[in-house]
């Protein structure tokens, strides 16, 4: 199995093929970030029928290339930049840094350090995460607009506006204001603009909630059957934590269909949920019975 490390950049990617047994690089190629160059790199890698790609920061700059490789059936693992930096520092000639060395370090991490994480093709969970991130951005934008509106209304109304302020309530309050002078007229105009902006965010938040509900229903999840968990909460839970239980269930069902016998005891050890506490200082037992002939609670003072 040949490991091909990838050092991604915004405009170029560098790939280095590393033999995991000898721990040395065989060849390297540098490409521009285009579909044609992606294909050229894949054609170059076809000289090793058994191969695996180790992409540094596959969720960041290497995300697009990673998705392209996964769509063509390639095996890809994600390597964190901190892991490759550690390999460079511990290697001969520490301190040297270039794209080929970075790519080789990513491959070495995947082969020897155990810090690589397999990457799967995007699914509905990734779509839920995108909707959750979008909702967070919309909510932050709405809060920012409401705060600006409060600041303007404090200068236009005695005591300002109530804390729980909606677009309709702000419009009613603004209609009672008769601006005098250019400053108050400008505040009045800006407040009207912010009210319209808040209404826009409200519409977008409602559309986002509808998209969440539709995607949750389409994915077949039953998390919303739990009392108190709606579509928005379900999307936040699944989008931020993933759904490992669904993945494990699918693997187990596939094994059963292939004729494998699954032991429930073994299955319990790979549950994605915490079933026991982690003891920082190891396993220990508290002896509640003191040795014979030894006083309990006696204070021993130095002579």
Coordinates of C-alpha atoms in Angstrom, one line a residue, residues 2-296:
X2 CA 1.5 3.3 -1.1
X3 CA 0.6 6.4 0.9
X4 CA 0.3 9.6 -1.0
X5 CA 0.5 12.7 1.2
X6 CA -1.1 15.9 0.1
X7 CA 0.0 19.4 1.1
X8 CA -2.9 21.6 0.0
X9 CA -2.7 25.4 -0.7
X10 CA -5.2 27.8 -2.2
X11 CA -3.8 27.7 -5.7
X12 CA -1.6 24.6 -5.8
X13 CA -1.4 21.1 -4.2
X14 CA 1.7 19.0 -3.8
X15 CA 1.5 15.2 -3.6
X16 CA 4.3 13.0 -2.4
X17 CA 4.3 9.2 -2.5
X18 CA 5.8 7.5 0.5
X19 CA 6.5 3.8 1.0
X20 CA 5.3 3.1 4.6
X21 CA 7.7 0.1 5.0
X22 CA 10.8 2.0 4.1
X23 CA 9.5 5.4 5.2
X24 CA 10.9 7.2 2.3
X25 CA 9.4 9.2 -0.5
X26 CA 9.4 7.8 -4.1
X27 CA 8.0 10.6 -6.2
X28 CA 6.3 13.9 -6.0
X29 CA 4.0 16.0 -8.2
X30 CA 2.7 19.6 -7.9
X31 CA -0.5 20.6 -9.6
X32 CA -2.7 23.7 -9.9
X33 CA -6.1 23.7 -8.3
X34 CA -8.2 22.8 -11.4
X35 CA -10.2 19.7 -12.4
X36 CA -7.8 19.0 -15.2
X37 CA -4.9 19.0 -12.8
X38 CA -6.8 16.8 -10.4
X39 CA -7.1 14.2 -13.1
X40 CA -3.4 14.5 -14.0
X41 CA -2.5 13.8 -10.4
X42 CA -4.8 10.8 -10.3
X43 CA -3.3 9.5 -13.5
X44 CA 0.1 9.9 -11.9
X45 CA -1.0 8.0 -8.8
X46 CA -2.4 5.1 -10.9
X47 CA 1.1 3.6 -11.1
X48 CA 0.4 2.3 -7.6
X49 CA -2.7 0.2 -7.8
X50 CA -2.9 -0.1 -4.0
X51 CA -2.8 3.4 -2.6
X52 CA -4.3 5.6 0.1
X53 CA -4.4 9.4 0.2
X54 CA -3.4 11.4 3.3
X55 CA -4.6 15.0 3.0
X56 CA -3.5 17.6 5.5
X57 CA -6.4 19.6 6.7
X58 CA -9.0 17.7 4.7
X59 CA -11.8 19.8 6.2
X60 CA -10.1 23.0 5.3
X61 CA -8.0 23.8 2.2
X62 CA -8.0 20.2 1.2
X63 CA -11.8 19.8 1.4
X64 CA -12.5 20.2 -2.4
X65 CA -9.8 17.7 -3.4
X66 CA -10.9 15.3 -0.8
X67 CA -14.5 15.3 -2.0
X68 CA -13.3 14.9 -5.6
X69 CA -11.1 11.8 -4.7
X70 CA -13.9 10.2 -2.6
X71 CA -16.3 10.6 -5.5
X72 CA -13.9 8.4 -7.6
X73 CA -13.7 5.7 -5.0
X74 CA -10.3 6.6 -3.5
X75 CA -9.4 6.0 0.1
X76 CA -8.7 9.2 1.9
X77 CA -7.6 10.0 5.5
X78 CA -7.5 13.4 7.2
X79 CA -4.2 14.5 8.9
X80 CA -4.2 17.6 11.2
X81 CA -1.5 20.3 10.5
X82 CA -0.3 19.9 14.1
X83 CA 0.5 16.2 13.5
X84 CA 2.5 17.0 10.4
X85 CA 4.4 19.7 12.2
X86 CA 5.3 17.3 14.9
X87 CA 6.7 14.8 12.4
X88 CA 8.8 17.5 10.7
X89 CA 10.3 18.5 14.1
X90 CA 11.2 14.9 15.0
X91 CA 12.6 14.1 11.6
X92 CA 16.2 14.6 10.4
X93 CA 16.8 18.2 9.4
X94 CA 14.2 19.6 11.7
X95 CA 13.1 23.1 10.9
X96 CA 13.1 22.5 7.1
X97 CA 9.8 23.2 5.5
X98 CA 8.5 23.0 1.9
X99 CA 5.6 21.6 0.2
X100 CA 7.2 18.2 -0.6
X101 CA 8.3 17.8 3.0
X102 CA 4.9 18.7 4.3
X103 CA 3.2 16.2 1.9
X104 CA 5.6 13.5 3.0
X105 CA 5.0 14.3 6.6
X106 CA 1.2 13.9 6.1
X107 CA 1.8 10.5 4.7
X108 CA 4.2 9.5 7.5
X109 CA 1.5 10.5 10.1
X110 CA -1.0 8.3 8.3
X111 CA 1.4 5.4 8.2
X112 CA 3.1 5.5 11.6
X113 CA 1.6 8.0 14.1
X114 CA -2.0 6.8 14.1
X115 CA -3.3 10.4 14.0
X116 CA -5.1 10.1 10.7
X117 CA -8.8 10.0 10.5
X118 CA -10.7 8.2 7.7
X119 CA -12.9 10.5 5.6
X120 CA -16.2 9.4 4.3
X121 CA -18.3 10.9 1.5
X122 CA -20.6 13.7 2.5
X123 CA -24.2 12.7 3.5
X124 CA -27.3 14.2 5.0
X125 CA -25.5 14.9 8.3
X126 CA -23.2 17.3 6.5
X127 CA -26.2 19.0 5.0
X128 CA -27.7 19.3 8.5
X129 CA -24.5 20.9 9.7
X130 CA -24.6 23.5 6.9
X131 CA -28.2 24.4 7.8
X132 CA -27.2 24.7 11.5
X133 CA -24.3 27.0 10.7
X134 CA -26.5 29.1 8.5
X135 CA -29.1 29.5 11.2
X136 CA -26.4 30.5 13.7
X137 CA -25.2 33.2 11.3
X138 CA -28.8 34.4 10.7
X139 CA -29.5 34.6 14.4
X140 CA -26.3 36.6 15.1
X141 CA -27.1 39.0 12.3
X142 CA -30.6 39.5 13.7
X143 CA -29.3 40.1 17.2
X144 CA -26.8 42.7 15.9
X145 CA -29.6 44.5 14.1
X146 CA -31.9 44.5 17.1
X147 CA -29.1 45.9 19.3
X148 CA -28.5 48.7 16.8
X149 CA -32.2 49.4 16.8
X150 CA -32.3 49.6 20.6
X151 CA -29.5 52.2 20.5
X152 CA -31.4 54.4 18.1
X153 CA -34.7 54.1 19.9
X154 CA -33.1 55.1 23.2
X155 CA -32.3 58.4 21.6
X156 CA -35.7 58.8 20.1
X157 CA -38.0 57.6 22.9
X158 CA -38.0 58.3 26.6
X159 CA -36.7 55.2 28.3
X160 CA -36.1 53.5 24.9
X161 CA -37.8 50.3 23.7
X162 CA -38.7 47.2 25.8
X163 CA -36.1 44.5 25.9
X164 CA -38.2 41.9 24.0
X165 CA -38.4 43.9 20.8
X166 CA -40.0 42.6 17.6
X167 CA -40.2 44.3 14.2
X168 CA -43.9 45.0 14.5
X169 CA -43.5 46.5 18.0
X170 CA -40.6 48.7 16.9
X171 CA -42.6 50.0 14.0
X172 CA -45.4 51.0 16.3
X173 CA -43.0 52.8 18.6
X174 CA -41.3 54.5 15.7
X175 CA -44.7 55.9 14.4
X176 CA -45.1 57.8 17.7
X177 CA -41.8 59.7 17.1
X178 CA -41.9 63.2 15.4
X179 CA -38.3 63.8 14.6
X180 CA -36.9 67.3 15.1
X181 CA -33.7 68.4 13.5
X182 CA -31.4 66.6 11.1
X183 CA -29.9 64.2 13.8
X184 CA -33.3 62.9 14.9
X185 CA -34.4 62.6 11.3
X186 CA -31.4 60.5 10.5
X187 CA -32.0 58.3 13.5
X188 CA -35.6 57.8 12.4
X189 CA -34.5 56.8 8.9
X190 CA -31.9 54.4 10.2
X191 CA -34.3 52.8 12.6
X192 CA -36.8 52.3 9.8
X193 CA -34.1 50.6 7.7
X194 CA -33.2 48.3 10.6
X195 CA -36.8 47.3 11.1
X196 CA -37.0 46.2 7.5
X197 CA -33.7 44.4 7.9
X198 CA -35.0 42.5 11.0
X199 CA -38.1 41.5 9.0
X200 CA -35.8 40.1 6.4
X201 CA -33.8 38.0 9.0
X202 CA -37.1 36.7 10.4
X203 CA -38.2 35.5 7.0
X204 CA -34.9 33.8 6.4
X205 CA -35.0 32.1 9.8
X206 CA -38.4 30.7 9.1
X207 CA -37.3 29.4 5.7
X208 CA -34.3 27.9 7.4
X209 CA -36.5 26.1 10.0
X210 CA -38.7 24.7 7.1
X211 CA -35.6 23.4 5.3
X212 CA -34.4 21.8 8.5
X213 CA -37.7 20.0 9.1
X214 CA -37.8 18.8 5.5
X215 CA -34.3 17.4 5.6
X216 CA -34.8 15.7 9.0
X217 CA -38.0 14.0 7.6
X218 CA -36.1 13.0 4.4
X219 CA -33.3 11.5 6.4
X220 CA -35.7 9.2 8.2
X221 CA -34.4 10.1 11.7
X222 CA -36.7 9.6 14.7
X223 CA -35.0 12.1 17.0
X224 CA -37.9 14.5 16.7
X225 CA -40.1 11.8 18.2
X226 CA -38.5 12.6 21.6
X227 CA -40.6 15.0 23.6
X228 CA -39.1 18.5 23.6
X229 CA -36.9 18.0 20.6
X230 CA -38.0 19.8 17.4
X231 CA -36.5 20.0 14.0
X232 CA -34.1 22.8 14.9
X233 CA -32.8 21.0 18.0
X234 CA -32.5 17.7 16.1
X235 CA -30.5 19.4 13.4
X236 CA -28.2 21.0 15.9
X237 CA -27.6 17.7 17.7
X238 CA -27.0 15.6 14.5
X239 CA -25.1 18.3 12.6
X240 CA -22.6 19.0 15.4
X241 CA -22.1 15.5 16.8
X242 CA -22.8 13.4 13.7
X243 CA -24.9 10.2 13.9
X244 CA -22.5 7.4 14.9
X245 CA -25.3 5.1 16.1
X246 CA -26.8 5.1 12.5
X247 CA -23.4 4.3 11.0
X248 CA -22.8 1.4 13.5
X249 CA -26.3 0.0 12.9
X250 CA -25.7 0.0 9.1
X251 CA -22.4 -1.8 9.5
X252 CA -23.9 -4.4 11.8
X253 CA -26.9 -5.0 9.5
X254 CA -24.5 -5.5 6.6
X255 CA -22.5 -8.0 8.6
X256 CA -25.6 -10.0 9.5
X257 CA -26.7 -10.1 5.9
X258 CA -23.3 -11.5 5.0
X259 CA -23.8 -14.3 7.5
X260 CA -21.7 -13.1 10.4
X261 CA -22.9 -13.8 13.9
X262 CA -23.0 -10.7 16.1
X263 CA -22.5 -11.0 19.8
X264 CA -24.5 -8.4 21.7
X265 CA -21.8 -8.2 24.4
X266 CA -19.2 -7.3 21.8
X267 CA -21.6 -4.8 20.2
X268 CA -22.0 -3.1 23.5
X269 CA -18.3 -2.3 23.7
X270 CA -18.5 -0.1 20.5
X271 CA -21.5 1.9 21.5
X272 CA -21.1 5.6 20.7
X273 CA -22.5 6.6 24.1
X274 CA -20.6 6.8 27.3
X275 CA -21.4 3.7 29.5
X276 CA -18.7 4.1 32.2
X277 CA -16.5 6.7 33.7
X278 CA -12.9 7.2 32.8
X279 CA -10.7 6.9 35.9
X280 CA -7.8 9.4 35.6
X281 CA -5.6 7.5 38.1
X282 CA -6.4 3.9 37.1
X283 CA -8.6 1.4 38.8
X284 CA -8.3 1.3 42.5
X285 CA -10.3 0.0 45.5
X286 CA -10.9 1.7 48.9
X287 CA -10.1 -0.6 51.9
X288 CA -12.5 0.3 54.6
X289 CA -11.1 -2.2 57.2
X290 CA -7.9 -1.1 58.9
X291 CA -5.2 -3.7 59.8
X292 CA -5.6 -5.5 63.1
X293 CA -3.9 -3.9 66.1
X294 CA -3.7 -0.5 64.6
X295 CA -5.5 2.5 66.1
X296 CA -8.0 4.3 63.9

